[in-house]
Amino acid sequence: MKRLSNWSIAFAVIGILSFCCSLAFSKASELLMISGFGALLIGMLCSLGAMYKNERGMSKFLAVAAFFLLSFILVWNEPFQIVRLLTWMKNQMKKPVRHDGFFH
């Protein structure tokens, strides 16, 4: 295994753990879910890079499979979680940034 394959596995594991923790901890579920999705997405990109470079081994397919499998399971079991996650992301982008008590 080469470098990109190792990174894709690491990000896939981090993403899977974040998704599992988001279901267990309701207080920080949005943050854990978005970080898990982001880690899985980065892992998938590393995996695609490993495929492009023709790295040896089959582990490079793990992150892509985990990304699509978890996305399918999430949509199958709780279809409105995706809508809630996208709404949360949109609301986080609209919040103004405060500096010294003033809006800039």
PDB file of N, CA, C and O in Angstrom, residues 7 12 25 31 33 42 50-51 55 62 68 76 83 85 93-94 99:
ATOM      1  N   TRP A   7      -3.889   7.054   3.600  1.00  0.00           N
ATOM      2  CA  TRP A   7      -4.678   8.228   3.985  1.00  0.00           C
ATOM      3  C   TRP A   7      -6.170   7.985   3.762  1.00  0.00           C
ATOM      4  O   TRP A   7      -7.010   8.433   4.550  1.00  0.00           O
ATOM      5  N   ALA A  12     -11.427   7.308   6.109  1.00  0.00           N
ATOM      6  CA  ALA A  12     -12.653   6.513   6.125  1.00  0.00           C
ATOM      7  C   ALA A  12     -12.987   6.067   7.538  1.00  0.00           C
ATOM      8  O   ALA A  12     -14.145   6.123   7.958  1.00  0.00           O
ATOM      9  N   PHE A  25     -24.488  10.654  20.309  1.00  0.00           N
ATOM     10  CA  PHE A  25     -24.509  11.913  21.054  1.00  0.00           C
ATOM     11  C   PHE A  25     -25.415  12.904  20.344  1.00  0.00           C
ATOM     12  O   PHE A  25     -25.062  13.465  19.314  1.00  0.00           O
ATOM     13  N   LEU A  31     -22.547  18.610  14.169  1.00  0.00           N
ATOM     14  CA  LEU A  31     -21.118  18.809  13.980  1.00  0.00           C
ATOM     15  C   LEU A  31     -20.395  17.491  13.702  1.00  0.00           C
ATOM     16  O   LEU A  31     -19.536  17.423  12.817  1.00  0.00           O
ATOM     17  N   MET A  33     -21.783  14.810  12.428  1.00  0.00           N
ATOM     18  CA  MET A  33     -22.222  14.284  11.141  1.00  0.00           C
ATOM     19  C   MET A  33     -21.519  14.994   9.990  1.00  0.00           C
ATOM     20  O   MET A  33     -21.078  14.356   9.044  1.00  0.00           O
ATOM     21  N   ILE A  42     -13.034  13.368   2.004  1.00  0.00           N
ATOM     22  CA  ILE A  42     -11.584  13.482   1.819  1.00  0.00           C
ATOM     23  C   ILE A  42     -10.974  12.103   1.585  1.00  0.00           C
ATOM     24  O   ILE A  42     -10.096  11.927   0.733  1.00  0.00           O
ATOM     25  N   ALA A  50      -5.487   7.455  -5.410  1.00  0.00           N
ATOM     26  CA  ALA A  50      -4.750   6.184  -5.411  1.00  0.00           C
ATOM     27  C   ALA A  50      -5.115   5.340  -6.623  1.00  0.00           C
ATOM     28  O   ALA A  50      -4.261   4.675  -7.213  1.00  0.00           O
ATOM     29  N   MET A  51      -6.385   5.379  -7.007  1.00  0.00           N
ATOM     30  CA  MET A  51      -6.797   4.652  -8.218  1.00  0.00           C
ATOM     31  C   MET A  51      -6.170   5.262  -9.457  1.00  0.00           C
ATOM     32  O   MET A  51      -5.762   4.549 -10.374  1.00  0.00           O
ATOM     33  N   GLU A  55      -2.053   2.533  -7.593  1.00  0.00           N
ATOM     34  CA  GLU A  55      -1.370   1.965  -6.437  1.00  0.00           C
ATOM     35  C   GLU A  55      -1.793   0.512  -6.266  1.00  0.00           C
ATOM     36  O   GLU A  55      -2.894   0.127  -6.618  1.00  0.00           O
ATOM     37  N   LEU A  62     -11.731   0.935  -0.278  1.00  0.00           N
ATOM     38  CA  LEU A  62     -12.443   0.934   0.997  1.00  0.00           C
ATOM     39  C   LEU A  62     -13.149   2.257   1.268  1.00  0.00           C
ATOM     40  O   LEU A  62     -14.318   2.277   1.663  1.00  0.00           O
ATOM     41  N   PHE A  68     -20.226   5.530  -0.045  1.00  0.00           N
ATOM     42  CA  PHE A  68     -21.513   5.245  -0.672  1.00  0.00           C
ATOM     43  C   PHE A  68     -22.388   4.351   0.201  1.00  0.00           C
ATOM     44  O   PHE A  68     -23.611   4.522   0.237  1.00  0.00           O
ATOM     45  N   TRP A  76     -31.588   5.660   3.572  1.00  0.00           N
ATOM     46  CA  TRP A  76     -32.588   4.601   3.692  1.00  0.00           C
ATOM     47  C   TRP A  76     -33.293   4.654   5.051  1.00  0.00           C
ATOM     48  O   TRP A  76     -34.505   4.553   5.128  1.00  0.00           O
ATOM     49  N   VAL A  83     -31.676  16.437   4.685  1.00  0.00           N
ATOM     50  CA  VAL A  83     -32.286  17.762   4.590  1.00  0.00           C
ATOM     51  C   VAL A  83     -31.923  18.597   5.818  1.00  0.00           C
ATOM     52  O   VAL A  83     -31.572  19.776   5.708  1.00  0.00           O
ATOM     53  N   LEU A  85     -29.273  18.229   7.724  1.00  0.00           N
ATOM     54  CA  LEU A  85     -27.848  18.537   7.653  1.00  0.00           C
ATOM     55  C   LEU A  85     -27.572  19.671   6.677  1.00  0.00           C
ATOM     56  O   LEU A  85     -26.812  20.598   6.983  1.00  0.00           O
ATOM     57  N   MET A  93     -23.608  29.102   7.339  1.00  0.00           N
ATOM     58  CA  MET A  93     -22.957  29.994   6.376  1.00  0.00           C
ATOM     59  C   MET A  93     -23.534  31.399   6.445  1.00  0.00           C
ATOM     60  O   MET A  93     -22.850  32.366   6.131  1.00  0.00           O
ATOM     61  N   LYS A  94     -24.787  31.541   6.868  1.00  0.00           N
ATOM     62  CA  LYS A  94     -25.437  32.851   6.904  1.00  0.00           C
ATOM     63  C   LYS A  94     -25.140  33.640   8.166  1.00  0.00           C
ATOM     64  O   LYS A  94     -25.426  34.823   8.223  1.00  0.00           O
ATOM     65  N   HIS A  99     -16.809  41.017  15.288  1.00  0.00           N
ATOM     66  CA  HIS A  99     -15.472  41.461  15.674  1.00  0.00           C
ATOM     67  C   HIS A  99     -15.624  42.639  16.618  1.00  0.00           C
ATOM     68  O   HIS A  99     -16.178  43.669  16.244  1.00  0.00           O
TER      69      HIS A  99
END
